[in-house]
């Protein structure tokens, strides 16, 4: 158990941003009075740590920038709470995969320099389980890269964790890429490529394994960047996804936000953004070449994780199953009996899902 309480962190994760990103994200935005001190302390720590970022940039350009990727990435897609974390953890048992680590999400500019010291400090302070769902937490475990991207550039959806009143704007511009400018898109491509190369260098992998729900809205851009990338799309019962997302967002946003945002506003945004993300994926998935996409119901994966994982490898022609299946089987076996959150759907939840997400219930064949 870490020394700091998750819900009372004195800073938020912007401490690991470079200075230009911090300024671009926060300048001109309202910081509510209750979080002024958190903002000031985060700003001060960020300003100090960002002086080290040029060291990594020099090393990256010298060692990694010109190195081509051996394999194009594998992207795990799906709305939050659709089981993407579990699938990510299972596949990451295959040592040929590289991934973004939890440490890297907070300190992406302190990877090729200073990692030993800062990782040890972070490990000492952070809790060993996610308070929202009891999933294990550790500095070297796989983590979704949007948190790291949010500290590397201002053009990411996860700015909403800090400034939630702008969540829908960030969704349209930086998750769906509907309103993003060509200049911003170019920076996204460069920064994301950099993150991939550093992640592979850090974990010793040869193929990047991505778990990042916002990528579900970026299929067209990802296929443009990586024409032969592989995609795993997860579906899950929308009643469960709604309940779980509401709990996850409501809890996770508390130590990160710099603005007040009510539970009612969180709920309304979940309903709207799920719909936007679903429709964007459905409108763009045809761009993925035949044989490079598999769609999986999480309930099926959960019931037979080892068998479903083998099916994913075979369907996508992924290398390494024969070498990795023992380690994957051991991980899956160790997770049997893991206590998940249980959700009981009250009448209001049922009504909200059926009124707003009927399309998903019908398309995927889910019911109560």
mmCIF file of C-alpha atoms in Angstrom:
data_model
loop_
_atom_site.group_PDB
_atom_site.id
_atom_site.type_symbol
_atom_site.label_atom_id
_atom_site.label_comp_id
_atom_site.label_asym_id
_atom_site.label_seq_id
_atom_site.Cartn_x
_atom_site.Cartn_y
_atom_site.Cartn_z
ATOM 1 C CA UNK A 1 0.000 0.000 0.000
ATOM 2 C CA UNK A 2 1.442 3.385 -0.985
ATOM 3 C CA UNK A 3 1.969 6.268 1.371
ATOM 4 C CA UNK A 4 -0.399 8.620 -0.463
ATOM 5 C CA UNK A 5 -4.168 8.377 -0.450
ATOM 6 C CA UNK A 6 -5.424 8.167 -4.035
ATOM 7 C CA UNK A 7 -8.312 10.523 -3.399
ATOM 8 C CA UNK A 8 -6.212 13.199 -1.669
ATOM 9 C CA UNK A 9 -3.181 13.510 -3.914
ATOM 10 C CA UNK A 10 -1.531 16.937 -3.462
ATOM 11 C CA UNK A 11 -0.776 17.117 -7.226
ATOM 12 C CA UNK A 12 -2.284 15.584 -10.335
ATOM 13 C CA UNK A 13 -0.565 13.674 -13.134
ATOM 14 C CA UNK A 14 0.312 16.841 -15.061
ATOM 15 C CA UNK A 15 3.432 16.955 -12.873
ATOM 16 C CA UNK A 16 5.022 14.747 -15.528
ATOM 17 C CA UNK A 17 4.145 16.957 -18.505
ATOM 18 C CA UNK A 18 6.680 19.003 -20.383
ATOM 19 C CA UNK A 19 6.333 22.711 -19.673
ATOM 20 C CA UNK A 20 4.889 23.668 -23.064
ATOM 21 C CA UNK A 21 2.196 21.011 -22.768
ATOM 22 C CA UNK A 22 1.265 22.117 -19.256
ATOM 23 C CA UNK A 23 0.887 25.704 -20.391
ATOM 24 C CA UNK A 24 -1.092 24.809 -23.508
ATOM 25 C CA UNK A 25 -3.520 22.639 -21.541
ATOM 26 C CA UNK A 26 -4.147 25.081 -18.691
ATOM 27 C CA UNK A 27 -3.710 28.582 -20.140
ATOM 28 C CA UNK A 28 -7.014 30.392 -20.499
ATOM 29 C CA UNK A 29 -8.928 27.703 -18.619
ATOM 30 C CA UNK A 30 -10.726 28.365 -15.351
ATOM 31 C CA UNK A 31 -9.247 26.693 -12.276
ATOM 32 C CA UNK A 32 -11.821 26.531 -9.503
ATOM 33 C CA UNK A 33 -10.902 27.933 -6.109
ATOM 34 C CA UNK A 34 -10.999 24.573 -4.325
ATOM 35 C CA UNK A 35 -8.165 23.268 -6.534
ATOM 36 C CA UNK A 36 -5.964 26.368 -6.827
ATOM 37 C CA UNK A 37 -3.381 24.963 -4.420
ATOM 38 C CA UNK A 38 -3.252 21.642 -6.270
ATOM 39 C CA UNK A 39 -2.824 23.528 -9.535
ATOM 40 C CA UNK A 40 -0.014 25.690 -8.132
ATOM 41 C CA UNK A 41 1.890 22.748 -6.647
ATOM 42 C CA UNK A 42 1.438 20.674 -9.812
ATOM 43 C CA UNK A 43 2.666 23.629 -11.865
ATOM 44 C CA UNK A 44 5.740 24.107 -9.675
ATOM 45 C CA UNK A 45 6.739 20.425 -9.755
ATOM 46 C CA UNK A 46 6.096 20.253 -13.498
ATOM 47 C CA UNK A 47 8.248 23.325 -14.102
ATOM 48 C CA UNK A 48 11.097 21.748 -12.141
ATOM 49 C CA UNK A 49 10.921 18.273 -13.695
ATOM 50 C CA UNK A 50 10.447 19.566 -17.229
ATOM 51 C CA UNK A 51 13.986 20.945 -17.150
ATOM 52 C CA UNK A 52 15.109 17.297 -17.496
ATOM 53 C CA UNK A 53 13.025 16.608 -20.639
ATOM 54 C CA UNK A 54 15.714 17.827 -23.108
ATOM 55 C CA UNK A 55 18.077 15.095 -21.855
ATOM 56 C CA UNK A 56 15.673 12.395 -23.012
ATOM 57 C CA UNK A 57 14.939 14.214 -26.257
ATOM 58 C CA UNK A 58 18.641 14.200 -27.167
ATOM 59 C CA UNK A 59 18.978 10.507 -26.336
ATOM 60 C CA UNK A 60 15.803 9.645 -28.239
ATOM 61 C CA UNK A 61 16.985 11.416 -31.390
ATOM 62 C CA UNK A 62 20.383 9.769 -31.184
ATOM 63 C CA UNK A 63 19.262 6.205 -30.343
ATOM 64 C CA UNK A 64 15.658 5.636 -31.454
ATOM 65 C CA UNK A 65 14.225 8.310 -33.750
ATOM 66 C CA UNK A 66 15.616 6.830 -36.962
ATOM 67 C CA UNK A 67 14.970 3.203 -36.037
ATOM 68 C CA UNK A 68 12.088 1.614 -38.029
ATOM 69 C CA UNK A 69 9.407 -0.453 -36.289
ATOM 70 C CA UNK A 70 9.913 -4.189 -36.726
ATOM 71 C CA UNK A 71 6.166 -4.876 -36.554
ATOM 72 C CA UNK A 72 3.138 -2.610 -36.745
ATOM 73 C CA UNK A 73 1.136 -2.301 -33.504
ATOM 74 C CA UNK A 74 -1.739 -4.333 -32.112
ATOM 75 C CA UNK A 75 -4.558 -2.084 -30.888
ATOM 76 C CA UNK A 76 -7.049 -3.205 -28.222
ATOM 77 C CA UNK A 77 -10.154 -1.052 -28.723
ATOM 78 C CA UNK A 78 -13.462 -0.636 -26.934
ATOM 79 C CA UNK A 79 -15.253 1.736 -24.619
ATOM 80 C CA UNK A 80 -13.940 2.112 -21.079
ATOM 81 C CA UNK A 81 -14.879 -0.784 -18.804
ATOM 82 C CA UNK A 82 -15.317 -3.180 -21.724
ATOM 83 C CA UNK A 83 -12.584 -5.488 -20.434
ATOM 84 C CA UNK A 84 -9.675 -3.881 -22.257
ATOM 85 C CA UNK A 85 -7.402 -3.894 -19.189
ATOM 86 C CA UNK A 86 -7.747 -7.633 -18.634
ATOM 87 C CA UNK A 87 -7.127 -8.443 -22.302
ATOM 88 C CA UNK A 88 -4.113 -6.094 -22.288
ATOM 89 C CA UNK A 89 -2.648 -7.801 -19.228
ATOM 90 C CA UNK A 90 -3.193 -11.252 -20.729
ATOM 91 C CA UNK A 91 -1.542 -10.461 -24.066
ATOM 92 C CA UNK A 92 1.335 -8.596 -22.415
ATOM 93 C CA UNK A 93 2.492 -11.917 -20.927
ATOM 94 C CA UNK A 94 3.870 -12.522 -24.421
ATOM 95 C CA UNK A 95 7.384 -11.096 -24.181
ATOM 96 C CA UNK A 96 7.511 -10.141 -27.854
ATOM 97 C CA UNK A 97 5.006 -7.399 -27.051
ATOM 98 C CA UNK A 98 6.116 -4.035 -25.710
ATOM 99 C CA UNK A 99 3.787 -1.586 -24.029
ATOM 100 C CA UNK A 100 3.425 1.679 -22.200
ATOM 101 C CA UNK A 101 3.993 1.190 -18.456
ATOM 102 C CA UNK A 102 2.211 2.819 -15.543
ATOM 103 C CA UNK A 103 5.368 4.780 -14.723
ATOM 104 C CA UNK A 104 5.581 5.990 -18.314
ATOM 105 C CA UNK A 105 2.036 7.377 -18.189
ATOM 106 C CA UNK A 106 3.064 9.866 -15.500
ATOM 107 C CA UNK A 107 6.694 10.516 -16.461
ATOM 108 C CA UNK A 108 7.010 9.960 -20.227
ATOM 109 C CA UNK A 109 9.932 12.420 -20.390
ATOM 110 C CA UNK A 110 11.907 10.583 -17.686
ATOM 111 C CA UNK A 111 12.239 7.214 -19.399
ATOM 112 C CA UNK A 112 15.702 7.291 -20.966
ATOM 113 C CA UNK A 113 17.137 9.342 -18.124
ATOM 114 C CA UNK A 114 16.374 9.256 -14.386
ATOM 115 C CA UNK A 115 13.913 6.384 -14.528
ATOM 116 C CA UNK A 116 15.545 4.384 -11.762
ATOM 117 C CA UNK A 117 15.175 7.114 -9.141
ATOM 118 C CA UNK A 118 11.757 8.414 -10.110
ATOM 119 C CA UNK A 119 10.267 4.944 -10.593
ATOM 120 C CA UNK A 120 11.408 3.856 -7.165
ATOM 121 C CA UNK A 121 9.858 6.986 -5.626
ATOM 122 C CA UNK A 122 6.594 6.497 -7.521
ATOM 123 C CA UNK A 123 6.428 2.839 -6.476
ATOM 124 C CA UNK A 124 6.914 3.839 -2.859
ATOM 125 C CA UNK A 125 4.065 6.357 -2.969
ATOM 126 C CA UNK A 126 1.385 4.732 -5.146
ATOM 127 C CA UNK A 127 -1.263 2.191 -4.006
ATOM 128 C CA UNK A 128 -0.907 -1.428 -5.133
ATOM 129 C CA UNK A 129 -4.484 -1.682 -6.422
ATOM 130 C CA UNK A 130 -6.731 0.594 -8.429
ATOM 131 C CA UNK A 131 -9.232 1.911 -5.871
ATOM 132 C CA UNK A 132 -11.975 1.888 -8.503
ATOM 133 C CA UNK A 133 -11.973 -1.837 -9.310
ATOM 134 C CA UNK A 134 -9.265 -3.681 -7.328
ATOM 135 C CA UNK A 135 -7.087 -4.295 -10.416
ATOM 136 C CA UNK A 136 -3.397 -4.548 -9.559
ATOM 137 C CA UNK A 137 -1.212 -1.454 -9.873
ATOM 138 C CA UNK A 138 2.571 -1.384 -10.235
ATOM 139 C CA UNK A 139 5.016 0.932 -11.968
ATOM 140 C CA UNK A 140 6.038 -1.629 -14.611
ATOM 141 C CA UNK A 141 2.598 -3.034 -15.427
ATOM 142 C CA UNK A 142 0.977 -2.235 -18.792
ATOM 143 C CA UNK A 143 -1.160 0.895 -18.888
ATOM 144 C CA UNK A 144 -3.157 2.776 -21.504
ATOM 145 C CA UNK A 145 -1.019 5.299 -23.322
ATOM 146 C CA UNK A 146 -3.486 8.194 -23.414
ATOM 147 C CA UNK A 147 -2.290 9.265 -19.962
ATOM 148 C CA UNK A 148 1.281 9.423 -21.271
ATOM 149 C CA UNK A 149 0.206 11.260 -24.432
ATOM 150 C CA UNK A 150 -1.575 13.810 -22.244
ATOM 151 C CA UNK A 151 1.799 14.672 -20.714
ATOM 152 C CA UNK A 152 3.563 14.834 -24.090
ATOM 153 C CA UNK A 153 1.233 17.118 -26.059
ATOM 154 C CA UNK A 154 -1.952 19.151 -25.512
ATOM 155 C CA UNK A 155 -3.966 17.346 -28.205
ATOM 156 C CA UNK A 156 -5.456 14.441 -26.246
ATOM 157 C CA UNK A 157 -8.876 13.495 -24.948
ATOM 158 C CA UNK A 158 -7.551 12.955 -21.434
ATOM 159 C CA UNK A 159 -7.291 16.679 -20.829
ATOM 160 C CA UNK A 160 -10.845 16.223 -19.590
ATOM 161 C CA UNK A 161 -9.601 14.585 -16.386
ATOM 162 C CA UNK A 162 -8.129 17.960 -15.419
ATOM 163 C CA UNK A 163 -10.697 20.235 -17.062
ATOM 164 C CA UNK A 164 -13.920 18.205 -17.176
ATOM 165 C CA UNK A 165 -16.160 21.055 -18.269
ATOM 166 C CA UNK A 166 -14.489 20.807 -21.701
ATOM 167 C CA UNK A 167 -14.955 17.042 -22.023
ATOM 168 C CA UNK A 168 -17.191 17.103 -25.082
ATOM 169 C CA UNK A 169 -14.874 19.547 -26.878
ATOM 170 C CA UNK A 170 -11.889 17.292 -26.202
ATOM 171 C CA UNK A 171 -13.926 14.303 -27.392
ATOM 172 C CA UNK A 172 -14.786 15.851 -30.757
ATOM 173 C CA UNK A 173 -11.331 17.292 -31.443
ATOM 174 C CA UNK A 174 -8.910 14.847 -29.929
ATOM 175 C CA UNK A 175 -10.694 11.495 -29.699
ATOM 176 C CA UNK A 176 -12.881 11.497 -32.802
ATOM 177 C CA UNK A 177 -10.523 13.844 -34.705
ATOM 178 C CA UNK A 178 -13.557 15.606 -36.217
ATOM 179 C CA UNK A 179 -12.275 19.126 -35.569
ATOM 180 C CA UNK A 180 -8.532 18.573 -35.237
ATOM 181 C CA UNK A 181 -6.289 20.763 -37.401
ATOM 182 C CA UNK A 182 -3.690 19.319 -39.803
ATOM 183 C CA UNK A 183 -0.925 20.797 -37.640
ATOM 184 C CA UNK A 184 -2.313 19.167 -34.495
ATOM 185 C CA UNK A 185 -2.712 15.847 -36.300
ATOM 186 C CA UNK A 186 0.907 15.952 -37.464
ATOM 187 C CA UNK A 187 2.061 16.498 -33.884
ATOM 188 C CA UNK A 188 -0.130 13.603 -32.731
ATOM 189 C CA UNK A 189 1.510 11.297 -35.268
ATOM 190 C CA UNK A 190 5.027 12.342 -34.271
ATOM 191 C CA UNK A 191 4.428 12.137 -30.538
ATOM 192 C CA UNK A 192 2.616 8.808 -30.712
ATOM 193 C CA UNK A 193 5.405 7.299 -32.803
ATOM 194 C CA UNK A 194 7.930 8.544 -30.257
ATOM 195 C CA UNK A 195 5.949 6.992 -27.413
ATOM 196 C CA UNK A 196 5.814 3.643 -29.228
ATOM 197 C CA UNK A 197 9.559 3.559 -29.856
ATOM 198 C CA UNK A 198 10.428 4.479 -26.276
ATOM 199 C CA UNK A 199 7.928 1.903 -24.954
ATOM 200 C CA UNK A 200 9.510 -0.862 -27.036
ATOM 201 C CA UNK A 201 13.004 0.206 -25.959
ATOM 202 C CA UNK A 202 11.899 0.237 -22.319
ATOM 203 C CA UNK A 203 10.144 -3.147 -22.263
ATOM 204 C CA UNK A 204 12.358 -4.972 -24.741
ATOM 205 C CA UNK A 205 9.450 -5.830 -27.010
ATOM 206 C CA UNK A 206 9.400 -5.932 -30.790
ATOM 207 C CA UNK A 207 5.684 -5.178 -31.375
ATOM 208 C CA UNK A 208 3.739 -2.461 -29.588
ATOM 209 C CA UNK A 209 0.607 -3.614 -27.750
ATOM 210 C CA UNK A 210 -1.805 -0.735 -27.279
ATOM 211 C CA UNK A 211 -4.738 -0.613 -24.881
ATOM 212 C CA UNK A 212 -6.333 2.778 -25.226
ATOM 213 C CA UNK A 213 -10.114 3.346 -25.394
ATOM 214 C CA UNK A 214 -9.743 6.770 -27.109
ATOM 215 C CA UNK A 215 -8.130 5.004 -30.085
ATOM 216 C CA UNK A 216 -11.562 3.505 -30.788
ATOM 217 C CA UNK A 217 -12.462 6.846 -32.343
ATOM 218 C CA UNK A 218 -9.197 7.127 -34.311
ATOM 219 C CA UNK A 219 -9.324 4.035 -36.514
ATOM 220 C CA UNK A 220 -8.979 6.025 -39.753
ATOM 221 C CA UNK A 221 -5.845 7.792 -38.496
ATOM 222 C CA UNK A 222 -4.319 4.622 -37.044
ATOM 223 C CA UNK A 223 -4.783 2.726 -40.320
ATOM 224 C CA UNK A 224 -3.185 5.649 -42.161
ATOM 225 C CA UNK A 225 -0.197 5.575 -39.804
ATOM 226 C CA UNK A 226 0.057 1.766 -39.644
ATOM 227 C CA UNK A 227 -1.618 0.152 -42.695
ATOM 228 C CA UNK A 228 -1.041 -3.411 -41.465
ATOM 229 C CA UNK A 229 -1.841 -2.852 -37.785
ATOM 230 C CA UNK A 230 -4.015 -5.435 -36.019
ATOM 231 C CA UNK A 231 -7.177 -4.517 -34.093
ATOM 232 C CA UNK A 232 -9.059 -6.269 -31.291
ATOM 233 C CA UNK A 233 -12.442 -4.677 -30.562
ATOM 234 C CA UNK A 234 -14.157 -5.572 -27.288
ATOM 235 C CA UNK A 235 -17.894 -5.484 -26.693
ATOM 236 C CA UNK A 236 -19.523 -5.813 -23.281
ATOM 237 C CA UNK A 237 -23.040 -5.694 -21.875
ATOM 238 C CA UNK A 238 -24.018 -1.988 -22.057
ATOM 239 C CA UNK A 239 -25.806 -2.120 -18.698
ATOM 240 C CA UNK A 240 -22.548 -3.216 -17.053
ATOM 241 C CA UNK A 241 -20.483 -0.728 -19.061
ATOM 242 C CA UNK A 242 -22.686 2.158 -17.960
ATOM 243 C CA UNK A 243 -22.607 1.250 -14.274
ATOM 244 C CA UNK A 244 -18.897 0.518 -14.313
ATOM 245 C CA UNK A 245 -17.928 3.620 -16.310
ATOM 246 C CA UNK A 246 -19.968 5.870 -14.049
ATOM 247 C CA UNK A 247 -18.205 4.442 -11.003
ATOM 248 C CA UNK A 248 -14.763 4.540 -12.634
ATOM 249 C CA UNK A 249 -15.023 8.101 -13.953
ATOM 250 C CA UNK A 250 -16.624 9.444 -10.771
ATOM 251 C CA UNK A 251 -13.810 8.035 -8.633
ATOM 252 C CA UNK A 252 -10.838 8.519 -10.938
ATOM 253 C CA UNK A 253 -11.568 12.163 -11.667
ATOM 254 C CA UNK A 254 -11.453 13.209 -8.004
ATOM 255 C CA UNK A 255 -7.647 13.483 -7.560
ATOM 256 C CA UNK A 256 -7.120 14.819 -11.097
ATOM 257 C CA UNK A 257 -9.725 17.529 -11.658
ATOM 258 C CA UNK A 258 -9.077 21.253 -11.354
ATOM 259 C CA UNK A 259 -12.729 22.179 -11.878
ATOM 260 C CA UNK A 260 -15.956 21.169 -10.201
ATOM 261 C CA UNK A 261 -17.958 18.649 -12.146
ATOM 262 C CA UNK A 262 -21.082 17.056 -10.758
ATOM 263 C CA UNK A 263 -22.041 13.369 -10.868
ATOM 264 C CA UNK A 264 -24.994 14.353 -13.028
ATOM 265 C CA UNK A 265 -22.676 15.989 -15.566
ATOM 266 C CA UNK A 266 -20.410 12.930 -15.592
ATOM 267 C CA UNK A 267 -23.398 10.697 -16.231
ATOM 268 C CA UNK A 268 -24.746 12.858 -19.053
ATOM 269 C CA UNK A 269 -21.340 12.933 -20.762
ATOM 270 C CA UNK A 270 -20.923 9.170 -20.511
ATOM 271 C CA UNK A 271 -24.232 8.664 -22.284
ATOM 272 C CA UNK A 272 -23.359 11.103 -25.089
ATOM 273 C CA UNK A 273 -19.737 10.098 -25.594
ATOM 274 C CA UNK A 274 -20.447 6.356 -25.655
ATOM 275 C CA UNK A 275 -22.843 7.007 -28.521
ATOM 276 C CA UNK A 276 -20.316 9.139 -30.416
ATOM 277 C CA UNK A 277 -17.522 6.614 -29.941
ATOM 278 C CA UNK A 278 -19.705 3.669 -30.974
ATOM 279 C CA UNK A 279 -20.885 5.397 -34.152
ATOM 280 C CA UNK A 280 -17.398 6.591 -35.095
ATOM 281 C CA UNK A 281 -15.987 3.083 -34.810
ATOM 282 C CA UNK A 282 -18.827 1.577 -36.809
ATOM 283 C CA UNK A 283 -18.370 4.223 -39.519
ATOM 284 C CA UNK A 284 -14.618 3.656 -39.869
ATOM 285 C CA UNK A 285 -13.928 -0.021 -39.123
ATOM 286 C CA UNK A 286 -14.332 -0.887 -42.817
ATOM 287 C CA UNK A 287 -10.982 0.863 -43.357
ATOM 288 C CA UNK A 288 -9.196 -1.951 -41.513
ATOM 289 C CA UNK A 289 -7.901 -4.491 -44.069
ATOM 290 C CA UNK A 290 -9.499 -7.929 -44.104
ATOM 291 C CA UNK A 291 -7.922 -10.263 -41.567
ATOM 292 C CA UNK A 292 -6.657 -7.426 -39.346
ATOM 293 C CA UNK A 293 -9.739 -7.011 -37.108
ATOM 294 C CA UNK A 294 -11.400 -9.338 -34.633
ATOM 295 C CA UNK A 295 -14.459 -8.363 -32.573
ATOM 296 C CA UNK A 296 -14.876 -10.158 -29.250
ATOM 297 C CA UNK A 297 -17.550 -10.179 -26.584
ATOM 298 C CA UNK A 298 -15.772 -9.726 -23.252
ATOM 299 C CA UNK A 299 -18.107 -12.215 -21.594
ATOM 300 C CA UNK A 300 -16.809 -14.873 -24.004
ATOM 301 C CA UNK A 301 -13.195 -13.889 -23.353
ATOM 302 C CA UNK A 302 -13.729 -13.945 -19.594
ATOM 303 C CA UNK A 303 -15.304 -17.416 -19.749
ATOM 304 C CA UNK A 304 -12.354 -18.911 -21.686
ATOM 305 C CA UNK A 305 -9.483 -16.441 -21.675
ATOM 306 C CA UNK A 306 -6.853 -18.925 -22.837
ATOM 307 C CA UNK A 307 -8.916 -20.350 -25.675
ATOM 308 C CA UNK A 308 -10.100 -16.927 -26.812
ATOM 309 C CA UNK A 309 -6.545 -15.594 -26.719
ATOM 310 C CA UNK A 310 -5.382 -18.419 -28.974
ATOM 311 C CA UNK A 311 -8.257 -17.597 -31.326
ATOM 312 C CA UNK A 312 -7.136 -13.944 -31.413
ATOM 313 C CA UNK A 313 -3.580 -14.984 -32.311
ATOM 314 C CA UNK A 314 -4.782 -17.325 -35.057
ATOM 315 C CA UNK A 315 -7.375 -14.921 -36.484
ATOM 316 C CA UNK A 316 -4.957 -11.991 -36.685
ATOM 317 C CA UNK A 317 -1.926 -14.095 -37.672
ATOM 318 C CA UNK A 318 0.010 -12.813 -34.680
ATOM 319 C CA UNK A 319 3.444 -14.348 -34.090
ATOM 320 C CA UNK A 320 4.516 -16.003 -30.870
ATOM 321 C CA UNK A 321 1.601 -18.104 -29.609
ATOM 322 C CA UNK A 322 3.642 -21.298 -29.224
ATOM 323 C CA UNK A 323 6.268 -19.459 -27.156
ATOM 324 C CA UNK A 324 3.800 -17.410 -25.085
ATOM 325 C CA UNK A 325 0.886 -19.722 -24.332
ATOM 326 C CA UNK A 326 2.457 -21.184 -21.169
ATOM 327 C CA UNK A 327 3.020 -17.771 -19.567
ATOM 328 C CA UNK A 328 -0.434 -16.618 -20.656
ATOM 329 C CA UNK A 329 -2.006 -19.767 -19.196
ATOM 330 C CA UNK A 330 -0.224 -19.222 -15.871
ATOM 331 C CA UNK A 331 -1.453 -15.622 -15.682
ATOM 332 C CA UNK A 332 -5.023 -16.603 -16.542
ATOM 333 C CA UNK A 333 -4.943 -19.405 -13.988
ATOM 334 C CA UNK A 334 -3.694 -17.061 -11.284
ATOM 335 C CA UNK A 335 -6.612 -14.693 -11.954
ATOM 336 C CA UNK A 336 -9.285 -17.295 -11.329
ATOM 337 C CA UNK A 337 -11.240 -16.231 -8.274
ATOM 338 C CA UNK A 338 -10.430 -12.538 -8.753
ATOM 339 C CA UNK A 339 -13.244 -10.603 -7.094
ATOM 340 C CA UNK A 340 -14.804 -8.193 -9.558
ATOM 341 C CA UNK A 341 -17.215 -5.451 -8.714
ATOM 342 C CA UNK A 342 -20.790 -6.677 -8.919
ATOM 343 C CA UNK A 343 -23.444 -4.459 -10.435
ATOM 344 C CA UNK A 344 -27.124 -4.477 -9.774
ATOM 345 C CA UNK A 345 -29.062 -2.544 -12.346
ATOM 346 C CA UNK A 346 -31.689 -0.347 -10.767
ATOM 347 C CA UNK A 347 -34.709 0.804 -12.712
ATOM 348 C CA UNK A 348 -33.157 4.187 -13.535
ATOM 349 C CA UNK A 349 -29.996 2.610 -14.982
ATOM 350 C CA UNK A 350 -32.055 0.269 -17.119
ATOM 351 C CA UNK A 351 -34.129 3.176 -18.384
ATOM 352 C CA UNK A 352 -31.091 5.343 -19.226
ATOM 353 C CA UNK A 353 -29.324 2.552 -21.109
ATOM 354 C CA UNK A 354 -32.390 1.508 -23.029
ATOM 355 C CA UNK A 355 -33.290 5.086 -23.942
ATOM 356 C CA UNK A 356 -29.755 6.072 -24.990
ATOM 357 C CA UNK A 357 -27.940 2.888 -26.031
ATOM 358 C CA UNK A 358 -30.674 0.736 -27.532
ATOM 359 C CA UNK A 359 -28.585 0.475 -30.735
ATOM 360 C CA UNK A 360 -25.809 -1.381 -28.879
ATOM 361 C CA UNK A 361 -28.218 -3.719 -27.115
ATOM 362 C CA UNK A 362 -29.816 -4.621 -30.443
ATOM 363 C CA UNK A 363 -26.622 -4.812 -32.520
ATOM 364 C CA UNK A 364 -24.775 -7.013 -30.040
ATOM 365 C CA UNK A 365 -27.727 -9.040 -28.768
ATOM 366 C CA UNK A 366 -27.520 -8.055 -25.094
ATOM 367 C CA UNK A 367 -30.426 -8.016 -22.658
ATOM 368 C CA UNK A 368 -30.970 -8.034 -18.903
#
